[in-house]
Short mmCIF file of N, CA and C and ligand atoms in Angstrom, two decimals:
data_model
loop_
_atom_site.label_atom_id
_atom_site.label_comp_id
_atom_site.label_asym_id
_atom_site.label_seq_id
_atom_site.Cartn_x
_atom_site.Cartn_y
_atom_site.Cartn_z
N MET A 1 -50.00 117.72 -42.36
CA MET A 1 -51.07 117.84 -43.21
C MET A 1 -51.08 116.77 -44.49
N ILE A 2 -52.13 116.38 -44.72
CA ILE A 2 -52.33 115.47 -45.94
C ILE A 2 -53.24 115.93 -46.92
N VAL A 3 -53.11 116.09 -48.06
CA VAL A 3 -53.67 116.63 -49.14
C VAL A 3 -54.26 115.58 -50.07
N GLY A 4 -55.43 115.22 -50.20
CA GLY A 4 -55.89 114.25 -50.80
C GLY A 4 -56.04 114.59 -52.66
N VAL A 5 -56.04 113.41 -53.27
CA VAL A 5 -56.05 113.68 -54.87
C VAL A 5 -57.13 112.59 -55.19
N LEU A 6 -58.07 113.19 -55.58
CA LEU A 6 -59.38 112.35 -56.01
C LEU A 6 -58.69 111.52 -57.11
N GLY A 7 -58.83 110.19 -57.22
CA GLY A 7 -58.29 109.13 -57.97
C GLY A 7 -59.18 108.05 -58.72
N LEU A 8 -60.40 108.89 -59.32
CA LEU A 8 -61.15 107.94 -59.97
C LEU A 8 -60.72 107.88 -61.63
N GLN A 9 -60.28 109.07 -62.18
CA GLN A 9 -59.55 108.87 -63.35
C GLN A 9 -58.88 110.49 -63.66
N GLY A 10 -58.11 110.21 -64.47
CA GLY A 10 -57.46 111.58 -65.05
C GLY A 10 -55.90 111.73 -64.45
N ALA A 11 -55.53 113.13 -64.51
CA ALA A 11 -54.18 113.16 -64.31
C ALA A 11 -53.78 113.21 -62.64
N VAL A 12 -53.77 112.01 -62.20
CA VAL A 12 -53.86 111.68 -60.61
C VAL A 12 -52.41 111.86 -60.14
N ARG A 13 -51.57 111.02 -60.87
CA ARG A 13 -50.21 111.02 -60.51
C ARG A 13 -49.37 112.03 -60.38
N GLU A 14 -49.59 113.13 -61.38
CA GLU A 14 -49.07 114.21 -61.74
C GLU A 14 -49.06 115.50 -60.38
N HIS A 15 -50.29 115.42 -59.86
CA HIS A 15 -50.78 116.26 -58.75
C HIS A 15 -50.08 115.65 -57.47
N VAL A 16 -50.08 114.16 -57.47
CA VAL A 16 -49.33 113.61 -56.40
C VAL A 16 -47.77 114.34 -56.30
N ALA A 17 -47.29 114.07 -57.60
CA ALA A 17 -45.66 114.50 -57.66
C ALA A 17 -45.44 115.63 -57.47
N SER A 18 -46.29 116.78 -58.06
CA SER A 18 -46.22 118.10 -57.54
C SER A 18 -46.18 118.25 -56.20
N LEU A 19 -47.23 117.82 -55.52
CA LEU A 19 -47.12 117.96 -53.98
C LEU A 19 -45.83 117.63 -53.27
N SER A 20 -45.60 116.31 -53.80
CA SER A 20 -44.14 115.88 -53.29
C SER A 20 -42.98 116.55 -53.29
N ARG A 21 -42.99 117.08 -54.45
CA ARG A 21 -41.78 118.30 -54.75
C ARG A 21 -42.01 119.40 -53.50
N LEU A 22 -43.17 119.32 -53.28
CA LEU A 22 -43.46 120.69 -52.17
C LEU A 22 -43.26 120.36 -50.84
N GLY A 23 -42.70 118.63 -50.44
CA GLY A 23 -42.93 118.12 -49.30
C GLY A 23 -43.86 117.89 -48.67
N ILE A 24 -45.15 117.95 -49.23
CA ILE A 24 -46.36 117.62 -48.75
C ILE A 24 -47.13 116.19 -49.21
N GLU A 25 -47.42 115.60 -48.08
CA GLU A 25 -48.00 114.06 -47.91
C GLU A 25 -49.46 114.15 -48.85
N SER A 26 -49.25 113.14 -49.72
CA SER A 26 -50.80 112.90 -50.47
C SER A 26 -51.55 111.56 -50.08
N ARG A 27 -52.78 111.60 -50.43
CA ARG A 27 -53.36 110.25 -50.59
C ARG A 27 -54.14 110.29 -51.57
N VAL A 28 -54.03 109.41 -52.58
CA VAL A 28 -55.08 109.20 -53.70
C VAL A 28 -56.26 108.56 -53.09
N VAL A 29 -57.42 109.13 -53.49
CA VAL A 29 -58.83 108.65 -52.75
C VAL A 29 -59.65 108.35 -53.79
N LYS A 30 -60.13 107.04 -53.42
CA LYS A 30 -61.33 106.80 -54.41
C LYS A 30 -62.51 106.58 -53.79
N THR A 31 -62.82 106.29 -52.53
CA THR A 31 -63.86 106.04 -52.01
C THR A 31 -64.27 106.94 -50.49
N THR A 32 -65.57 107.04 -50.16
CA THR A 32 -65.97 108.03 -49.02
C THR A 32 -64.66 107.67 -47.84
N ASP A 33 -64.28 106.59 -47.58
CA ASP A 33 -63.48 106.22 -46.54
C ASP A 33 -62.17 106.94 -46.63
N GLY A 34 -61.80 107.15 -47.77
CA GLY A 34 -60.60 107.65 -48.12
C GLY A 34 -60.60 109.22 -47.70
N LEU A 35 -61.60 110.01 -47.66
CA LEU A 35 -61.77 111.17 -47.38
C LEU A 35 -61.49 111.63 -46.22
N ASP A 36 -61.46 110.60 -45.17
CA ASP A 36 -61.28 110.91 -43.61
C ASP A 36 -60.20 111.15 -43.30
N GLY A 37 -59.78 112.23 -42.58
CA GLY A 37 -58.37 112.87 -42.05
C GLY A 37 -57.88 113.78 -43.06
N LEU A 38 -58.22 114.04 -44.26
CA LEU A 38 -57.43 115.06 -45.28
C LEU A 38 -57.86 116.40 -44.58
N ASP A 39 -56.69 116.84 -45.04
CA ASP A 39 -56.85 118.65 -44.91
C ASP A 39 -57.11 119.44 -46.07
N GLY A 40 -57.38 118.52 -47.36
CA GLY A 40 -57.60 119.49 -48.47
C GLY A 40 -57.76 118.33 -49.59
N LEU A 41 -58.25 118.73 -50.72
CA LEU A 41 -58.48 118.07 -51.87
C LEU A 41 -58.27 118.22 -53.22
N ILE A 42 -57.64 117.82 -53.92
CA ILE A 42 -57.19 118.22 -55.58
C ILE A 42 -58.23 117.18 -56.23
N LEU A 43 -58.78 117.85 -57.19
CA LEU A 43 -59.96 117.16 -58.15
C LEU A 43 -59.26 117.54 -59.64
N PRO A 44 -58.40 116.42 -59.96
CA PRO A 44 -57.75 116.49 -61.18
C PRO A 44 -58.51 116.60 -62.55
N GLY A 45 -57.75 117.15 -63.51
CA GLY A 45 -58.37 116.91 -64.94
C GLY A 45 -58.53 115.48 -65.36
N GLY A 46 -59.37 115.59 -66.35
CA GLY A 46 -59.41 114.04 -67.23
C GLY A 46 -60.74 114.46 -67.83
N GLU A 47 -61.83 113.50 -67.57
CA GLU A 47 -63.00 113.77 -68.29
C GLU A 47 -64.06 113.85 -67.28
N SER A 48 -64.61 114.93 -67.19
CA SER A 48 -65.56 115.29 -65.96
C SER A 48 -66.94 114.37 -65.99
N THR A 49 -67.40 114.10 -66.89
CA THR A 49 -68.52 113.12 -67.40
C THR A 49 -68.00 111.58 -66.37
N ALA A 50 -67.00 111.22 -66.94
CA ALA A 50 -66.62 110.10 -66.47
C ALA A 50 -66.47 109.81 -65.10
N ILE A 51 -65.47 110.75 -64.57
CA ILE A 51 -65.41 111.11 -63.12
C ILE A 51 -66.58 110.83 -62.20
N SER A 52 -67.81 111.89 -62.92
CA SER A 52 -69.00 111.96 -61.98
C SER A 52 -69.81 110.59 -62.12
N LEU A 53 -69.27 109.93 -63.23
CA LEU A 53 -70.16 108.45 -63.34
C LEU A 53 -69.44 107.43 -62.67
N LEU A 54 -68.09 107.70 -62.22
CA LEU A 54 -67.35 106.62 -61.36
C LEU A 54 -67.48 106.59 -59.70
N ALA A 55 -67.81 107.93 -59.42
CA ALA A 55 -68.24 108.53 -58.22
C ALA A 55 -69.49 107.80 -57.79
N SER A 56 -69.71 107.27 -56.89
CA SER A 56 -71.09 106.93 -56.12
C SER A 56 -71.75 108.13 -55.81
N ASP A 57 -73.11 107.75 -55.61
CA ASP A 57 -74.09 109.02 -55.00
C ASP A 57 -73.73 109.32 -53.54
N GLY A 58 -73.35 108.21 -53.01
CA GLY A 58 -72.66 108.54 -51.65
C GLY A 58 -71.38 109.37 -51.49
N PHE A 59 -70.53 109.19 -52.38
CA PHE A 59 -69.17 109.81 -52.32
C PHE A 59 -69.39 111.09 -53.09
N MET A 60 -70.36 111.33 -54.04
CA MET A 60 -70.65 112.73 -54.38
C MET A 60 -71.00 113.74 -53.42
N SER A 61 -72.14 113.19 -52.86
CA SER A 61 -73.01 113.83 -51.63
C SER A 61 -71.86 113.97 -50.29
N ARG A 62 -70.90 113.19 -50.00
CA ARG A 62 -69.92 113.74 -49.05
C ARG A 62 -69.09 114.62 -49.49
N LEU A 63 -68.69 114.71 -50.83
CA LEU A 63 -67.84 115.65 -51.31
C LEU A 63 -68.65 116.96 -51.34
N ARG A 64 -69.78 116.86 -51.54
CA ARG A 64 -70.67 118.16 -51.45
C ARG A 64 -70.92 118.75 -50.05
N THR A 65 -71.03 117.66 -49.10
CA THR A 65 -70.93 118.34 -47.79
C THR A 65 -69.78 119.06 -47.09
N MET A 66 -68.67 118.20 -47.70
CA MET A 66 -67.54 118.82 -47.29
C MET A 66 -67.08 120.21 -47.68
N ALA A 67 -67.35 120.50 -49.16
CA ALA A 67 -67.37 121.80 -49.97
C ALA A 67 -68.03 122.97 -49.43
N SER A 68 -69.24 122.49 -48.85
CA SER A 68 -70.17 123.52 -48.23
C SER A 68 -69.55 123.90 -46.76
N SER A 69 -68.70 123.00 -46.16
CA SER A 69 -68.50 123.42 -44.91
C SER A 69 -67.03 123.98 -44.97
N GLY A 70 -66.74 124.20 -45.78
CA GLY A 70 -65.24 125.21 -46.05
C GLY A 70 -64.10 124.30 -46.23
N PHE A 71 -64.37 123.25 -46.49
CA PHE A 71 -63.01 122.19 -46.62
C PHE A 71 -62.55 122.52 -48.06
N PRO A 72 -61.05 123.09 -47.96
CA PRO A 72 -60.49 123.50 -49.27
C PRO A 72 -60.26 122.26 -50.35
N MET A 73 -60.76 122.81 -51.38
CA MET A 73 -60.49 121.95 -52.51
C MET A 73 -60.24 122.73 -53.85
N PHE A 74 -59.33 122.18 -54.82
CA PHE A 74 -58.84 122.68 -55.81
C PHE A 74 -59.00 122.08 -57.29
N GLY A 75 -59.63 122.27 -57.97
CA GLY A 75 -60.36 121.56 -59.20
C GLY A 75 -59.52 122.13 -60.41
N THR A 76 -58.62 121.08 -61.00
CA THR A 76 -58.11 121.76 -62.37
C THR A 76 -58.66 121.01 -63.41
N CYS A 77 -59.26 121.93 -64.41
CA CYS A 77 -59.71 121.45 -65.95
C CYS A 77 -61.24 120.40 -65.30
N ALA A 78 -60.96 119.10 -65.62
CA ALA A 78 -62.24 118.73 -65.35
C ALA A 78 -62.84 118.70 -64.09
N GLY A 79 -61.84 118.72 -63.20
CA GLY A 79 -62.05 119.11 -61.71
C GLY A 79 -62.75 120.65 -61.48
N MET A 80 -62.59 121.29 -62.26
CA MET A 80 -63.19 122.61 -62.26
C MET A 80 -64.59 122.56 -62.36
N ILE A 81 -64.71 121.76 -63.54
CA ILE A 81 -66.05 121.58 -64.04
C ILE A 81 -67.06 120.77 -62.90
N LEU A 82 -66.56 119.97 -62.28
CA LEU A 82 -67.11 119.19 -61.06
C LEU A 82 -67.41 120.30 -60.03
N LEU A 83 -66.68 121.15 -59.87
CA LEU A 83 -66.77 122.12 -58.71
C LEU A 83 -67.74 123.55 -59.10
N ALA A 84 -67.96 123.42 -60.51
CA ALA A 84 -68.82 124.72 -60.95
C ALA A 84 -70.29 124.74 -60.57
N THR A 85 -70.86 125.71 -60.32
CA THR A 85 -72.36 125.45 -59.99
C THR A 85 -73.17 125.27 -61.44
N GLY A 86 -72.58 126.07 -62.35
CA GLY A 86 -73.21 125.90 -63.66
C GLY A 86 -72.25 125.33 -64.78
N ILE A 87 -72.95 124.46 -65.57
CA ILE A 87 -72.14 123.88 -66.80
C ILE A 87 -73.34 124.10 -68.23
N GLU A 88 -72.31 124.88 -68.99
CA GLU A 88 -73.44 125.22 -70.10
C GLU A 88 -73.95 123.93 -70.69
N GLY A 89 -75.21 124.06 -71.25
CA GLY A 89 -75.57 122.82 -71.78
C GLY A 89 -76.12 121.55 -70.79
N ARG A 90 -76.26 121.86 -69.58
CA ARG A 90 -76.38 121.00 -68.41
C ARG A 90 -77.24 121.67 -67.41
N GLN A 91 -78.28 120.97 -66.92
CA GLN A 91 -79.12 121.63 -65.88
C GLN A 91 -78.78 121.98 -64.65
N SER A 92 -77.72 120.92 -64.13
CA SER A 92 -77.23 121.10 -62.79
C SER A 92 -75.48 120.77 -62.78
N GLY A 93 -75.08 121.32 -61.82
CA GLY A 93 -73.83 121.23 -61.58
C GLY A 93 -73.52 119.77 -60.99
N HIS A 94 -72.44 119.34 -60.55
CA HIS A 94 -71.81 118.14 -60.03
C HIS A 94 -71.77 118.28 -58.32
N ILE A 95 -70.60 118.62 -58.05
CA ILE A 95 -70.38 119.14 -56.68
C ILE A 95 -71.03 120.80 -56.81
N GLY A 96 -70.75 121.40 -57.40
CA GLY A 96 -71.55 122.88 -57.69
C GLY A 96 -71.44 123.68 -56.32
N ARG A 97 -69.97 123.86 -56.17
CA ARG A 97 -69.74 124.84 -54.80
C ARG A 97 -69.17 126.07 -55.30
N ILE A 98 -68.61 126.22 -56.70
CA ILE A 98 -68.12 127.83 -56.72
C ILE A 98 -68.95 128.20 -57.70
N ASP A 99 -69.49 129.67 -57.36
CA ASP A 99 -70.58 130.28 -58.48
C ASP A 99 -69.88 130.62 -59.73
N ILE A 100 -69.58 129.65 -60.33
CA ILE A 100 -69.55 130.15 -61.92
C ILE A 100 -70.14 129.17 -62.72
N THR A 101 -70.11 129.70 -64.10
CA THR A 101 -70.78 128.79 -65.02
C THR A 101 -69.32 128.50 -66.37
N VAL A 102 -69.33 127.54 -66.41
CA VAL A 102 -68.17 126.90 -67.36
C VAL A 102 -68.67 126.40 -68.97
N SER A 103 -68.05 126.77 -69.85
CA SER A 103 -68.35 126.01 -70.88
C SER A 103 -67.01 124.80 -71.37
N ARG A 104 -67.67 123.76 -71.45
CA ARG A 104 -66.86 122.70 -71.56
C ARG A 104 -66.21 122.57 -72.75
N ASN A 105 -64.84 122.30 -72.88
CA ASN A 105 -63.91 122.18 -74.29
C ASN A 105 -64.12 123.23 -75.02
N ALA A 106 -64.15 124.46 -74.10
CA ALA A 106 -63.98 125.82 -74.82
C ALA A 106 -62.63 125.99 -75.58
N SER A 107 -61.64 125.46 -75.30
CA SER A 107 -60.49 126.02 -75.76
C SER A 107 -60.18 125.21 -77.16
N GLY A 108 -61.08 124.07 -77.22
CA GLY A 108 -61.01 123.40 -78.68
C GLY A 108 -60.76 122.04 -78.48
N ARG A 109 -60.39 121.16 -79.61
CA ARG A 109 -60.23 119.96 -79.47
C ARG A 109 -58.83 119.24 -78.60
N GLN A 110 -58.72 118.04 -78.84
CA GLN A 110 -57.48 117.62 -78.12
C GLN A 110 -56.07 118.12 -78.96
N VAL A 111 -56.55 118.21 -80.36
CA VAL A 111 -55.44 118.62 -81.31
C VAL A 111 -55.00 119.93 -80.83
N ASP A 112 -56.14 120.51 -80.31
CA ASP A 112 -55.61 121.93 -80.16
C ASP A 112 -55.37 122.59 -78.87
N SER A 113 -54.52 121.62 -78.05
CA SER A 113 -53.90 121.82 -76.87
C SER A 113 -52.81 122.55 -77.02
N PHE A 114 -52.43 123.30 -75.86
CA PHE A 114 -51.32 124.37 -75.94
C PHE A 114 -51.01 124.57 -74.72
N GLU A 115 -49.48 125.11 -74.62
CA GLU A 115 -48.84 125.71 -73.19
C GLU A 115 -48.93 127.02 -73.52
N THR A 116 -48.99 127.72 -72.37
CA THR A 116 -48.86 128.98 -72.41
C THR A 116 -48.30 129.65 -70.92
N PHE A 117 -48.00 131.01 -70.97
CA PHE A 117 -47.61 131.49 -69.64
C PHE A 117 -48.72 132.44 -69.21
N LEU A 118 -49.05 132.54 -67.91
CA LEU A 118 -50.20 133.36 -67.49
C LEU A 118 -49.67 134.23 -66.40
N ASP A 119 -50.30 135.21 -66.01
CA ASP A 119 -49.83 136.16 -64.95
C ASP A 119 -51.07 135.90 -64.11
N ILE A 120 -50.76 135.42 -62.77
CA ILE A 120 -52.06 134.82 -61.79
C ILE A 120 -51.80 135.91 -60.57
N GLU A 121 -52.98 136.45 -60.33
CA GLU A 121 -53.10 137.20 -59.10
C GLU A 121 -52.80 136.54 -57.96
N ASP A 122 -52.05 136.90 -56.87
CA ASP A 122 -51.59 136.67 -55.89
C ASP A 122 -50.38 135.46 -56.10
N ILE A 123 -50.28 134.88 -57.21
CA ILE A 123 -49.35 133.79 -57.24
C ILE A 123 -48.11 134.24 -58.03
N GLY A 124 -48.34 135.16 -59.31
CA GLY A 124 -47.10 135.30 -59.92
C GLY A 124 -47.17 135.46 -61.34
N ASN A 125 -46.09 135.98 -62.26
CA ASN A 125 -46.18 136.20 -63.37
C ASN A 125 -45.60 134.93 -64.37
N ASP A 126 -45.82 134.73 -65.51
CA ASP A 126 -45.34 133.89 -66.31
C ASP A 126 -45.25 132.43 -65.73
N VAL A 127 -46.61 131.97 -65.10
CA VAL A 127 -46.80 130.68 -64.99
C VAL A 127 -47.04 129.70 -66.05
N PRO A 128 -46.35 128.96 -66.17
CA PRO A 128 -46.71 127.87 -67.46
C PRO A 128 -48.14 127.26 -66.89
N ALA A 129 -48.82 127.09 -67.85
CA ALA A 129 -50.17 126.40 -67.91
C ALA A 129 -50.44 125.47 -69.08
N VAL A 130 -50.74 124.41 -68.93
CA VAL A 130 -51.06 123.41 -70.06
C VAL A 130 -52.78 123.24 -70.46
N PHE A 131 -53.34 123.77 -71.62
CA PHE A 131 -54.87 123.70 -71.78
C PHE A 131 -55.13 122.25 -72.81
N ILE A 132 -55.91 121.39 -72.07
CA ILE A 132 -56.33 120.47 -73.05
C ILE A 132 -57.68 120.28 -72.78
N ARG A 133 -58.44 120.39 -74.20
CA ARG A 133 -59.68 120.52 -74.16
C ARG A 133 -60.22 121.36 -72.89
N ALA A 134 -59.84 122.55 -72.67
CA ALA A 134 -60.20 123.26 -71.53
C ALA A 134 -61.49 123.85 -71.39
N PRO A 135 -62.10 124.02 -70.29
CA PRO A 135 -63.33 124.46 -69.89
C PRO A 135 -62.90 126.28 -69.85
N TYR A 136 -63.84 127.13 -70.23
CA TYR A 136 -63.60 128.46 -69.64
C TYR A 136 -64.50 128.56 -68.88
N ILE A 137 -64.42 129.75 -68.04
CA ILE A 137 -65.14 130.46 -67.11
C ILE A 137 -66.16 131.41 -67.78
N THR A 138 -67.24 131.38 -68.20
CA THR A 138 -67.83 132.43 -68.93
C THR A 138 -68.86 132.97 -68.00
N ARG A 139 -69.03 132.89 -66.91
CA ARG A 139 -69.82 133.61 -65.82
C ARG A 139 -69.29 133.51 -64.45
N TYR A 140 -68.97 134.65 -63.72
CA TYR A 140 -68.78 134.31 -62.11
C TYR A 140 -69.35 135.18 -61.35
N GLY A 141 -69.87 134.92 -60.02
CA GLY A 141 -70.67 135.74 -59.52
C GLY A 141 -69.91 136.63 -58.58
N PRO A 142 -70.48 137.38 -58.11
CA PRO A 142 -70.07 138.80 -57.11
C PRO A 142 -68.80 138.20 -55.93
N THR A 143 -69.08 137.11 -55.40
CA THR A 143 -68.12 136.58 -54.60
C THR A 143 -66.99 136.07 -54.93
N VAL A 144 -66.94 135.61 -56.15
CA VAL A 144 -65.78 134.90 -56.85
C VAL A 144 -64.62 136.08 -57.27
N ARG A 145 -63.41 135.69 -56.96
CA ARG A 145 -62.41 136.42 -57.40
C ARG A 145 -61.53 135.60 -58.82
N PRO A 146 -61.92 136.50 -59.87
CA PRO A 146 -60.98 135.96 -60.95
C PRO A 146 -59.49 136.22 -60.79
N MET A 147 -58.63 135.15 -60.89
CA MET A 147 -57.68 135.30 -60.88
C MET A 147 -56.54 135.24 -62.06
N ALA A 148 -56.88 134.70 -63.43
CA ALA A 148 -56.29 134.64 -64.35
C ALA A 148 -57.16 134.72 -65.68
N SER A 149 -56.67 135.39 -66.53
CA SER A 149 -57.19 135.24 -67.93
C SER A 149 -56.55 134.92 -69.33
N TYR A 150 -56.99 134.46 -70.21
CA TYR A 150 -56.40 133.91 -71.41
C TYR A 150 -57.07 134.30 -72.40
N LYS A 151 -56.41 135.20 -73.34
CA LYS A 151 -57.28 135.96 -74.49
C LYS A 151 -58.50 136.24 -74.05
N GLY A 152 -58.52 136.98 -72.77
CA GLY A 152 -60.05 137.51 -72.33
C GLY A 152 -60.87 136.76 -71.84
N GLN A 153 -60.51 135.52 -71.51
CA GLN A 153 -61.60 134.52 -71.11
C GLN A 153 -60.98 134.22 -69.80
N CYS A 154 -61.73 134.02 -69.05
CA CYS A 154 -61.27 133.83 -67.12
C CYS A 154 -60.87 132.30 -67.13
N VAL A 155 -59.71 132.18 -66.63
CA VAL A 155 -59.60 130.62 -66.72
C VAL A 155 -58.84 130.24 -65.09
N MET A 156 -59.04 131.02 -64.13
CA MET A 156 -58.75 130.65 -62.95
C MET A 156 -59.39 131.54 -62.02
N ALA A 157 -59.61 130.96 -60.79
CA ALA A 157 -60.85 131.79 -59.97
C ALA A 157 -60.79 131.25 -58.62
N ARG A 158 -60.96 132.00 -57.56
CA ARG A 158 -61.26 131.51 -56.40
C ARG A 158 -62.43 131.87 -55.67
N GLU A 159 -63.09 131.01 -54.70
CA GLU A 159 -64.20 131.48 -53.97
C GLU A 159 -64.10 131.03 -52.31
N ALA A 160 -63.79 131.75 -51.71
CA ALA A 160 -63.51 131.16 -50.29
C ALA A 160 -62.35 130.17 -50.48
N SER A 161 -63.09 128.67 -50.04
CA SER A 161 -61.87 127.85 -49.83
C SER A 161 -61.96 126.76 -51.11
N ILE A 162 -62.31 127.70 -52.44
CA ILE A 162 -62.59 126.52 -53.45
C ILE A 162 -61.69 127.28 -54.40
N LEU A 163 -60.94 126.57 -55.00
CA LEU A 163 -59.68 127.23 -56.04
C LEU A 163 -59.97 126.54 -57.38
N VAL A 164 -60.18 126.95 -58.62
CA VAL A 164 -60.21 126.06 -59.60
C VAL A 164 -59.36 126.90 -60.88
N ALA A 165 -58.95 126.08 -61.92
CA ALA A 165 -58.10 126.27 -63.05
C ALA A 165 -58.64 125.70 -64.17
N SER A 166 -58.63 126.15 -65.14
CA SER A 166 -59.08 125.73 -66.54
C SER A 166 -57.98 124.67 -67.01
N PHE A 167 -56.95 124.90 -66.67
CA PHE A 167 -55.65 124.26 -67.15
C PHE A 167 -55.08 123.37 -66.19
N HIS A 168 -53.80 122.71 -66.72
CA HIS A 168 -53.22 121.85 -65.76
C HIS A 168 -52.02 121.94 -65.18
N PRO A 169 -51.87 122.86 -63.96
CA PRO A 169 -50.59 123.19 -63.55
C PRO A 169 -49.57 121.86 -63.15
N GLU A 170 -50.40 120.82 -62.98
CA GLU A 170 -49.59 119.40 -62.53
C GLU A 170 -48.63 118.92 -63.74
N LEU A 171 -48.94 119.27 -64.83
CA LEU A 171 -48.36 118.84 -66.04
C LEU A 171 -46.89 119.62 -66.26
N THR A 172 -46.67 120.56 -65.54
CA THR A 172 -45.44 121.59 -65.54
C THR A 172 -44.44 121.22 -64.18
N ASP A 173 -43.18 121.72 -64.49
CA ASP A 173 -42.39 121.70 -63.17
C ASP A 173 -42.46 123.01 -62.20
N ASP A 174 -43.35 123.74 -62.56
CA ASP A 174 -43.71 124.91 -61.89
C ASP A 174 -44.60 124.69 -60.44
N THR A 175 -44.20 124.80 -59.18
CA THR A 175 -45.13 124.42 -58.53
C THR A 175 -46.04 125.43 -57.64
N ARG A 176 -45.90 126.78 -58.19
CA ARG A 176 -46.19 127.80 -57.49
C ARG A 176 -47.75 127.74 -57.18
N ILE A 177 -48.52 127.18 -58.18
CA ILE A 177 -49.79 127.27 -58.07
C ILE A 177 -50.43 126.02 -56.89
N HIS A 178 -49.51 124.69 -56.79
CA HIS A 178 -49.76 124.09 -55.88
C HIS A 178 -49.59 124.64 -54.37
N GLU A 179 -48.40 125.35 -54.27
CA GLU A 179 -48.10 126.29 -53.33
C GLU A 179 -49.00 126.93 -52.69
N TYR A 180 -49.78 127.77 -53.74
CA TYR A 180 -50.57 128.61 -53.10
C TYR A 180 -51.73 127.94 -52.73
N PHE A 181 -52.34 126.63 -53.04
CA PHE A 181 -53.26 125.81 -52.61
C PHE A 181 -52.95 125.24 -51.20
N VAL A 182 -51.57 125.05 -51.14
CA VAL A 182 -51.18 124.48 -49.72
C VAL A 182 -51.28 125.39 -48.86
N GLY A 183 -51.11 126.84 -49.24
CA GLY A 183 -51.37 127.66 -48.29
C GLY A 183 -52.75 127.87 -48.01
N MET A 184 -53.80 127.96 -48.64
CA MET A 184 -54.98 127.85 -48.43
C MET A 184 -55.44 126.96 -47.41
N VAL A 185 -54.81 125.62 -47.58
CA VAL A 185 -55.06 124.66 -46.61
C VAL A 185 -54.55 124.88 -45.18
N ARG A 186 -53.37 125.42 -45.27
CA ARG A 186 -52.90 125.87 -44.15
C ARG A 186 -53.55 126.90 -43.18
N ASP A 187 -54.11 127.98 -44.02
CA ASP A 187 -54.97 128.83 -43.47
C ASP A 187 -56.27 128.46 -42.97
N ASN A 188 -56.66 127.36 -43.36
CA ASN A 188 -57.93 126.78 -42.94
C ASN A 188 -57.91 126.11 -41.78
N GLU A 189 -56.63 125.59 -41.39
CA GLU A 189 -56.26 124.76 -40.22
C GLU A 189 -55.92 125.59 -38.79
N ILE A 190 -55.73 126.89 -39.23
CA ILE A 190 -55.39 127.80 -38.07
C ILE A 190 -56.66 128.30 -37.49
N1 LIG B 1 -63.16 118.51 -71.62
C1 LIG B 1 -63.10 117.86 -70.37
C2 LIG B 1 -64.36 117.49 -69.63
O1 LIG B 1 -65.32 117.90 -70.26
C3 LIG B 1 -61.84 118.28 -69.54
C4 LIG B 1 -60.54 118.18 -69.96
C5 LIG B 1 -59.63 117.93 -69.14
O2 LIG B 1 -59.70 118.01 -68.05
N2 LIG B 1 -58.18 118.25 -69.53
O3 LIG B 1 -64.22 117.16 -68.73
#
């Protein structure tokens, strides 16, 4: 199994490190060719506008096609914004594959960053989560499964092969969320 980590901008190395702690081979992907032969893809946090501008149209359209065909993707923070169908204040999504609307920077400014512990459906309790200018999920469709909330706000969800989190699991030593995604990738291969 090889899991790609979108490497245009953001917390790329940290996801690679989390995967390697689980013994999973990964590849940093910056171009369309880099997507060949992958079994799953992580879209890291950073700045969604920057990531979308750095990605070529061809690259974005290939990501859209892959996401539509059931290829497992996990978006954290800015990565979640890229995967959302709706972004408050914007007319359209970027990859737009999970039926949620997100509110960017809903958790506050950089100086308002915080770490907390979440109880996550299907994953476990007291999972550490780092929020940095995090988006919240303000709407989710009927086929989306909400998995965690923070102060009444939905912060993690899954729809079929797409998993998203408002926060950064890769900035902690806890690998349970990555393990869960690796399980999704495995299930997809069977
Ligand atoms: N606020 C950023 C955005 O809108 C996301 C922040 C993050 O990924 N830590 O893209």
